[in-house]
mmCIF file of C-alpha atoms in Angstrom:
data_model
loop_
_atom_site.group_PDB
_atom_site.id
_atom_site.type_symbol
_atom_site.label_atom_id
_atom_site.label_comp_id
_atom_site.label_asym_id
_atom_site.label_seq_id
_atom_site.Cartn_x
_atom_site.Cartn_y
_atom_site.Cartn_z
ATOM 1 C CA MET A 1 -37.366 3.234 -25.158
ATOM 2 C CA LYS A 2 -39.994 0.807 -23.673
ATOM 3 C CA LEU A 3 -38.957 -1.743 -21.239
ATOM 4 C CA ILE A 4 -40.936 -4.459 -19.391
ATOM 5 C CA LEU A 5 -39.663 -5.668 -15.847
ATOM 6 C CA TYR A 6 -40.798 -9.210 -14.752
ATOM 7 C CA HIS A 7 -41.182 -10.685 -11.435
ATOM 8 C CA ALA A 8 -40.695 -7.342 -9.589
ATOM 9 C CA ASN A 9 -41.495 -7.120 -5.752
ATOM 10 C CA ALA A 10 -42.345 -3.753 -3.966
ATOM 11 C CA MET A 11 -38.651 -2.771 -3.538
ATOM 12 C CA MET A 12 -37.921 -3.370 -7.263
ATOM 13 C CA LYS A 13 -41.036 -1.526 -8.387
ATOM 14 C CA GLU A 14 -39.916 1.486 -6.319
ATOM 15 C CA ILE A 15 -36.356 1.379 -7.789
ATOM 16 C CA ALA A 16 -37.700 1.059 -11.265
ATOM 17 C CA GLU A 17 -40.083 4.073 -10.773
ATOM 18 C CA ASN A 18 -37.188 6.129 -9.555
ATOM 19 C CA TRP A 19 -34.904 4.912 -12.531
ATOM 20 C CA VAL A 20 -37.750 5.970 -15.036
ATOM 21 C CA LYS A 21 -37.736 9.495 -13.681
ATOM 22 C CA GLU A 22 -33.951 9.806 -13.942
ATOM 23 C CA ASN A 23 -33.807 8.372 -17.315
ATOM 24 C CA GLN A 24 -37.005 9.378 -18.878
ATOM 25 C CA ILE A 25 -37.872 6.065 -20.259
ATOM 26 C CA GLU A 26 -40.965 3.910 -20.125
ATOM 27 C CA VAL A 27 -40.922 0.706 -17.893
ATOM 28 C CA THR A 28 -43.888 -1.453 -17.314
ATOM 29 C CA VAL A 29 -43.519 -3.350 -14.038
ATOM 30 C CA LEU A 30 -45.155 -6.848 -13.683
ATOM 31 C CA SER A 31 -45.156 -9.145 -10.605
ATOM 32 C CA GLU A 32 -45.527 -12.158 -13.035
ATOM 33 C CA LEU A 33 -42.794 -14.655 -13.638
ATOM 34 C CA LEU A 34 -41.424 -14.683 -17.183
ATOM 35 C CA THR A 35 -43.078 -17.722 -18.829
ATOM 36 C CA ALA A 36 -44.102 -18.943 -22.118
ATOM 37 C CA GLU A 37 -47.467 -17.158 -21.556
ATOM 38 C CA SER A 38 -46.472 -14.048 -19.965
ATOM 39 C CA VAL A 39 -43.733 -13.262 -22.617
ATOM 40 C CA LYS A 40 -46.693 -12.259 -24.782
ATOM 41 C CA LEU A 41 -46.895 -9.297 -22.656
ATOM 42 C CA ALA A 42 -43.589 -8.038 -24.042
ATOM 43 C CA LYS A 43 -44.891 -7.499 -27.589
ATOM 44 C CA GLY A 44 -44.094 -3.954 -28.468
ATOM 45 C CA TYR A 45 -41.369 -3.437 -26.040
ATOM 46 C CA ASP A 46 -37.529 -2.732 -26.826
ATOM 47 C CA GLY A 47 -36.296 -5.129 -24.172
ATOM 48 C CA ILE A 48 -37.066 -6.973 -21.011
ATOM 49 C CA ILE A 49 -35.717 -6.974 -17.495
ATOM 50 C CA ASN A 50 -36.036 -10.243 -15.525
ATOM 51 C CA SER A 51 -35.510 -10.457 -11.657
ATOM 52 C CA GLN A 52 -36.315 -14.002 -11.546
ATOM 53 C CA ALA A 53 -33.479 -16.041 -9.736
ATOM 54 C CA ALA A 54 -34.817 -19.537 -9.323
ATOM 55 C CA GLY A 55 -37.029 -21.956 -11.262
ATOM 56 C CA THR A 56 -36.821 -22.493 -15.017
ATOM 57 C CA ILE A 57 -37.027 -20.239 -18.288
ATOM 58 C CA ASP A 58 -39.145 -21.934 -20.826
ATOM 59 C CA LYS A 59 -37.404 -22.577 -24.217
ATOM 60 C CA GLU A 60 -40.366 -21.094 -26.095
ATOM 61 C CA ILE A 61 -39.473 -17.667 -24.746
ATOM 62 C CA TYR A 62 -36.321 -17.185 -26.829
ATOM 63 C CA SER A 63 -38.023 -17.737 -30.129
ATOM 64 C CA THR A 64 -40.936 -15.479 -29.117
ATOM 65 C CA LEU A 65 -38.770 -12.729 -28.204
ATOM 66 C CA ARG A 66 -36.855 -12.933 -31.487
ATOM 67 C CA GLU A 67 -40.344 -12.809 -33.150
ATOM 68 C CA TYR A 68 -41.046 -9.601 -31.263
ATOM 69 C CA GLY A 69 -37.807 -8.024 -32.476
ATOM 70 C CA ILE A 70 -36.586 -8.013 -28.981
ATOM 71 C CA ARG A 71 -32.650 -8.328 -28.616
ATOM 72 C CA GLN A 72 -31.740 -8.174 -24.945
ATOM 73 C CA ILE A 73 -32.864 -9.719 -21.619
ATOM 74 C CA ALA A 74 -31.448 -7.737 -18.787
ATOM 75 C CA LEU A 75 -31.110 -9.603 -15.583
ATOM 76 C CA VAL A 76 -31.396 -8.112 -11.949
ATOM 77 C CA SER A 77 -28.833 -10.734 -10.792
ATOM 78 C CA ALA A 78 -25.311 -11.877 -11.164
ATOM 79 C CA GLY A 79 -26.274 -15.488 -11.817
ATOM 80 C CA TYR A 80 -27.429 -16.441 -15.253
ATOM 81 C CA GLU A 81 -27.521 -20.298 -14.977
ATOM 82 C CA LEU A 82 -31.338 -20.277 -15.550
ATOM 83 C CA TYR A 83 -30.832 -19.313 -19.230
ATOM 84 C CA ASP A 84 -29.797 -21.154 -22.315
ATOM 85 C CA LEU A 85 -27.050 -19.106 -23.646
ATOM 86 C CA LYS A 86 -26.688 -21.301 -26.793
ATOM 87 C CA LEU A 87 -30.529 -20.895 -27.489
ATOM 88 C CA ALA A 88 -30.389 -17.287 -26.807
ATOM 89 C CA THR A 89 -27.552 -16.812 -29.333
ATOM 90 C CA GLU A 90 -29.410 -18.777 -31.929
ATOM 91 C CA ASN A 91 -32.225 -16.369 -31.476
ATOM 92 C CA ASN A 92 -30.109 -13.295 -31.712
ATOM 93 C CA LEU A 93 -30.709 -12.579 -27.938
ATOM 94 C CA VAL A 94 -28.204 -10.834 -25.615
ATOM 95 C CA ILE A 95 -28.349 -11.866 -21.951
ATOM 96 C CA THR A 96 -26.914 -9.364 -19.506
ATOM 97 C CA ASN A 97 -26.218 -9.671 -15.854
ATOM 98 C CA VAL A 98 -25.186 -7.532 -12.772
ATOM 99 C CA PRO A 99 -21.414 -7.764 -12.803
ATOM 100 C CA SER A 100 -21.250 -7.987 -8.965
ATOM 101 C CA TYR A 101 -22.918 -7.197 -5.656
ATOM 102 C CA SER A 102 -21.569 -5.019 -2.753
ATOM 103 C CA PRO A 103 -18.839 -7.211 -1.385
ATOM 104 C CA GLU A 104 -18.820 -5.150 1.793
ATOM 105 C CA SER A 105 -22.508 -6.015 2.378
ATOM 106 C CA ILE A 106 -21.999 -9.685 2.227
ATOM 107 C CA ALA A 107 -18.764 -9.679 4.167
ATOM 108 C CA GLU A 108 -20.405 -7.755 6.962
ATOM 109 C CA TYR A 109 -23.338 -10.055 7.031
ATOM 110 C CA THR A 110 -20.856 -12.990 7.197
ATOM 111 C CA VAL A 111 -19.168 -11.503 10.274
ATOM 112 C CA LEU A 112 -22.725 -10.623 11.754
ATOM 113 C CA THR A 113 -23.678 -14.250 11.478
ATOM 114 C CA GLY A 114 -20.444 -15.380 13.030
ATOM 115 C CA LEU A 115 -21.142 -13.067 15.924
ATOM 116 C CA ASN A 116 -24.605 -14.296 16.415
ATOM 117 C CA LEU A 117 -23.432 -17.700 16.697
ATOM 118 C CA VAL A 118 -20.560 -17.436 19.105
ATOM 119 C CA ARG A 119 -22.591 -14.894 21.343
ATOM 120 C CA ASN A 120 -25.685 -17.186 21.198
ATOM 121 C CA ASN A 121 -27.518 -14.105 20.110
ATOM 122 C CA ASN A 122 -30.555 -15.921 18.825
ATOM 123 C CA THR A 123 -31.031 -17.638 22.256
ATOM 124 C CA ILE A 124 -30.757 -14.277 24.089
ATOM 125 C CA ILE A 125 -33.244 -12.537 21.795
ATOM 126 C CA ALA A 126 -35.746 -15.390 22.234
ATOM 127 C CA SER A 127 -35.348 -15.153 26.023
ATOM 128 C CA VAL A 128 -35.823 -11.335 26.074
ATOM 129 C CA ALA A 129 -38.923 -11.733 23.822
ATOM 130 C CA LYS A 130 -40.426 -13.901 26.708
ATOM 131 C CA ASN A 131 -39.283 -11.193 29.253
ATOM 132 C CA ASP A 132 -36.696 -13.652 30.527
ATOM 133 C CA PHE A 133 -33.560 -11.694 31.458
ATOM 134 C CA ARG A 134 -31.859 -14.401 33.542
ATOM 135 C CA TRP A 135 -28.201 -15.052 32.935
ATOM 136 C CA GLN A 136 -27.975 -18.771 32.046
ATOM 137 C CA PRO A 137 -25.020 -20.976 30.949
ATOM 138 C CA SER A 138 -26.796 -21.421 27.595
ATOM 139 C CA ILE A 139 -26.208 -17.765 26.787
ATOM 140 C CA CYS A 140 -22.449 -17.643 27.699
ATOM 141 C CA GLY A 141 -20.515 -16.516 24.577
ATOM 142 C CA ARG A 142 -16.918 -16.665 23.461
ATOM 143 C CA VAL A 143 -14.466 -13.858 22.581
ATOM 144 C CA MET A 144 -13.935 -13.497 18.841
ATOM 145 C CA GLY A 145 -10.238 -12.690 19.414
ATOM 146 C CA ASP A 146 -9.594 -15.956 20.905
ATOM 147 C CA MET A 147 -10.705 -17.757 17.704
ATOM 148 C CA LYS A 148 -9.362 -19.161 14.582
ATOM 149 C CA VAL A 149 -11.146 -18.405 11.369
ATOM 150 C CA ALA A 150 -10.799 -20.213 8.031
ATOM 151 C CA ILE A 151 -11.381 -18.240 4.949
ATOM 152 C CA ILE A 152 -12.153 -20.609 1.974
ATOM 153 C CA GLY A 153 -11.963 -18.304 -1.176
ATOM 154 C CA THR A 154 -10.026 -14.913 -0.690
ATOM 155 C CA GLY A 155 -11.393 -12.953 -3.633
ATOM 156 C CA ARG A 156 -13.139 -9.766 -3.288
ATOM 157 C CA ILE A 157 -15.791 -10.875 -0.621
ATOM 158 C CA GLY A 158 -13.364 -13.208 1.166
ATOM 159 C CA GLN A 159 -10.710 -10.545 1.404
ATOM 160 C CA ILE A 160 -13.104 -8.042 3.112
ATOM 161 C CA THR A 161 -14.388 -10.811 5.373
ATOM 162 C CA ALA A 162 -10.782 -11.705 6.404
ATOM 163 C CA LYS A 163 -10.174 -7.885 7.136
ATOM 164 C CA LEU A 164 -13.214 -7.492 9.347
ATOM 165 C CA PHE A 165 -12.393 -10.742 11.348
ATOM 166 C CA HIS A 166 -8.734 -9.563 11.743
ATOM 167 C CA GLY A 167 -10.158 -6.380 13.277
ATOM 168 C CA PHE A 168 -11.523 -8.516 16.159
ATOM 169 C CA GLY A 169 -8.083 -10.028 16.734
ATOM 170 C CA CYS A 170 -9.007 -13.499 15.132
ATOM 171 C CA GLU A 171 -6.169 -15.831 13.870
ATOM 172 C CA LEU A 172 -6.698 -16.138 10.157
ATOM 173 C CA VAL A 173 -5.994 -19.100 7.878
ATOM 174 C CA GLY A 174 -7.167 -19.784 4.327
ATOM 175 C CA PHE A 175 -7.166 -21.542 1.107
ATOM 176 C CA ASP A 176 -7.585 -20.354 -2.545
ATOM 177 C CA LEU A 177 -6.317 -21.743 -5.821
ATOM 178 C CA TYR A 178 -5.132 -18.158 -6.450
ATOM 179 C CA GLN A 179 -3.568 -16.685 -3.363
ATOM 180 C CA ASN A 180 -4.396 -12.991 -2.599
ATOM 181 C CA GLU A 181 -1.141 -11.045 -2.070
ATOM 182 C CA GLY A 182 -3.014 -8.200 -0.490
ATOM 183 C CA ILE A 183 -4.005 -10.048 2.749
ATOM 184 C CA LYS A 184 -0.900 -12.289 3.337
ATOM 185 C CA SER A 185 0.005 -10.032 6.027
ATOM 186 C CA ILE A 186 -2.907 -11.030 8.054
ATOM 187 C CA LEU A 187 -3.913 -14.455 6.748
ATOM 188 C CA THR A 188 -1.806 -17.718 6.441
ATOM 189 C CA TYR A 189 -2.599 -19.755 3.470
ATOM 190 C CA LYS A 190 -2.717 -23.693 3.632
ATOM 191 C CA ASP A 191 -2.233 -26.046 1.044
ATOM 192 C CA SER A 192 -5.692 -27.625 1.038
ATOM 193 C CA ILE A 193 -9.248 -26.802 2.345
ATOM 194 C CA GLU A 194 -8.942 -29.784 4.787
ATOM 195 C CA GLU A 195 -5.841 -28.200 6.482
ATOM 196 C CA ALA A 196 -7.310 -24.765 6.424
ATOM 197 C CA VAL A 197 -10.503 -25.958 8.134
ATOM 198 C CA LYS A 198 -8.837 -28.094 10.671
ATOM 199 C CA ASP A 199 -9.267 -26.713 14.240
ATOM 200 C CA ALA A 200 -10.922 -23.726 12.934
ATOM 201 C CA ASP A 201 -13.815 -22.207 15.096
ATOM 202 C CA ILE A 202 -15.398 -20.371 12.209
ATOM 203 C CA VAL A 203 -15.328 -21.319 8.577
ATOM 204 C CA TYR A 204 -16.197 -18.858 5.792
ATOM 205 C CA PRO A 205 -16.823 -21.186 2.723
ATOM 206 C CA LYS A 206 -17.227 -19.082 -0.402
ATOM 207 C CA SER A 207 -19.641 -20.953 -2.591
ATOM 208 C CA TRP A 208 -19.086 -21.359 -6.321
ATOM 209 C CA ALA A 209 -22.206 -23.237 -6.725
ATOM 210 C CA PRO A 210 -25.033 -22.031 -9.036
ATOM 211 C CA PHE A 211 -28.152 -20.785 -7.517
ATOM 212 C CA ALA A 212 -30.139 -24.070 -8.270
ATOM 213 C CA ALA A 213 -27.355 -26.035 -6.352
ATOM 214 C CA MET A 214 -27.545 -23.826 -3.470
ATOM 215 C CA GLU A 215 -31.304 -24.035 -3.318
ATOM 216 C CA LYS A 216 -31.151 -27.777 -3.223
ATOM 217 C CA ARG A 217 -28.471 -27.706 -0.595
ATOM 218 C CA THR A 218 -30.636 -25.586 1.577
ATOM 219 C CA ASN A 219 -33.460 -27.986 1.235
ATOM 220 C CA LEU A 220 -31.108 -31.016 2.113
ATOM 221 C CA TYR A 221 -29.929 -29.132 5.403
ATOM 222 C CA ALA A 222 -33.592 -28.494 6.361
ATOM 223 C CA GLU A 223 -34.321 -32.183 5.808
ATOM 224 C CA GLY A 224 -31.172 -33.168 7.884
ATOM 225 C CA ASP A 225 -29.931 -35.244 4.831
ATOM 226 C CA SER A 226 -26.179 -35.196 5.366
ATOM 227 C CA GLU A 227 -25.604 -37.889 2.977
ATOM 228 C CA GLY A 228 -27.346 -35.925 0.239
ATOM 229 C CA ILE A 229 -25.266 -32.883 1.065
ATOM 230 C CA LYS A 230 -22.070 -34.901 0.624
ATOM 231 C CA LYS A 231 -23.268 -36.191 -2.731
ATOM 232 C CA LEU A 232 -24.297 -32.727 -3.857
#
């Protein structure tokens, strides 16, 4: 079997090389994005792998892959909103994605971010980098166990995030359309998001937005466009 991997970084290249050795197949690794032009490099291959998570997928790609006899695009991401599934079906293409990422990794990073904020860790690191080891009011932190944490979305990631915050002794409240029976012993569900976040010190907002919307939201935050964020 011959596969071609698009938009691979150094880490992805190393993973692909190890995978090739373990499975005894051929994979050509490219740094180029999958475009109407670069798709021509896929001629003669059995399938393509694409790690592109942003931008657009040219509509010409689907018919070109059908012409080449390629029947599958395997994604290196959970999100697939870049792809026109109707057009893919019309061209006998199957789009497969990663079913999930490690919920523990995301939950642990969430708690790490919370600790950084309440302990003013970024300010401390910046001061230490300047050889400034003085104690100042600006680096005074708070105790996590004295805080209320709101978990919005208590699926796989939200559940683990709640358990980690519970380990610090935090008071936990949450909201989800589908309540998780497994964490009701440590978390109190509220009837709305507004009620859950009221008086919360830390809010974990599980985002259901597609990548493109999250990317736009990031830019709006960088621009300080609060009205744009509300509309989004």
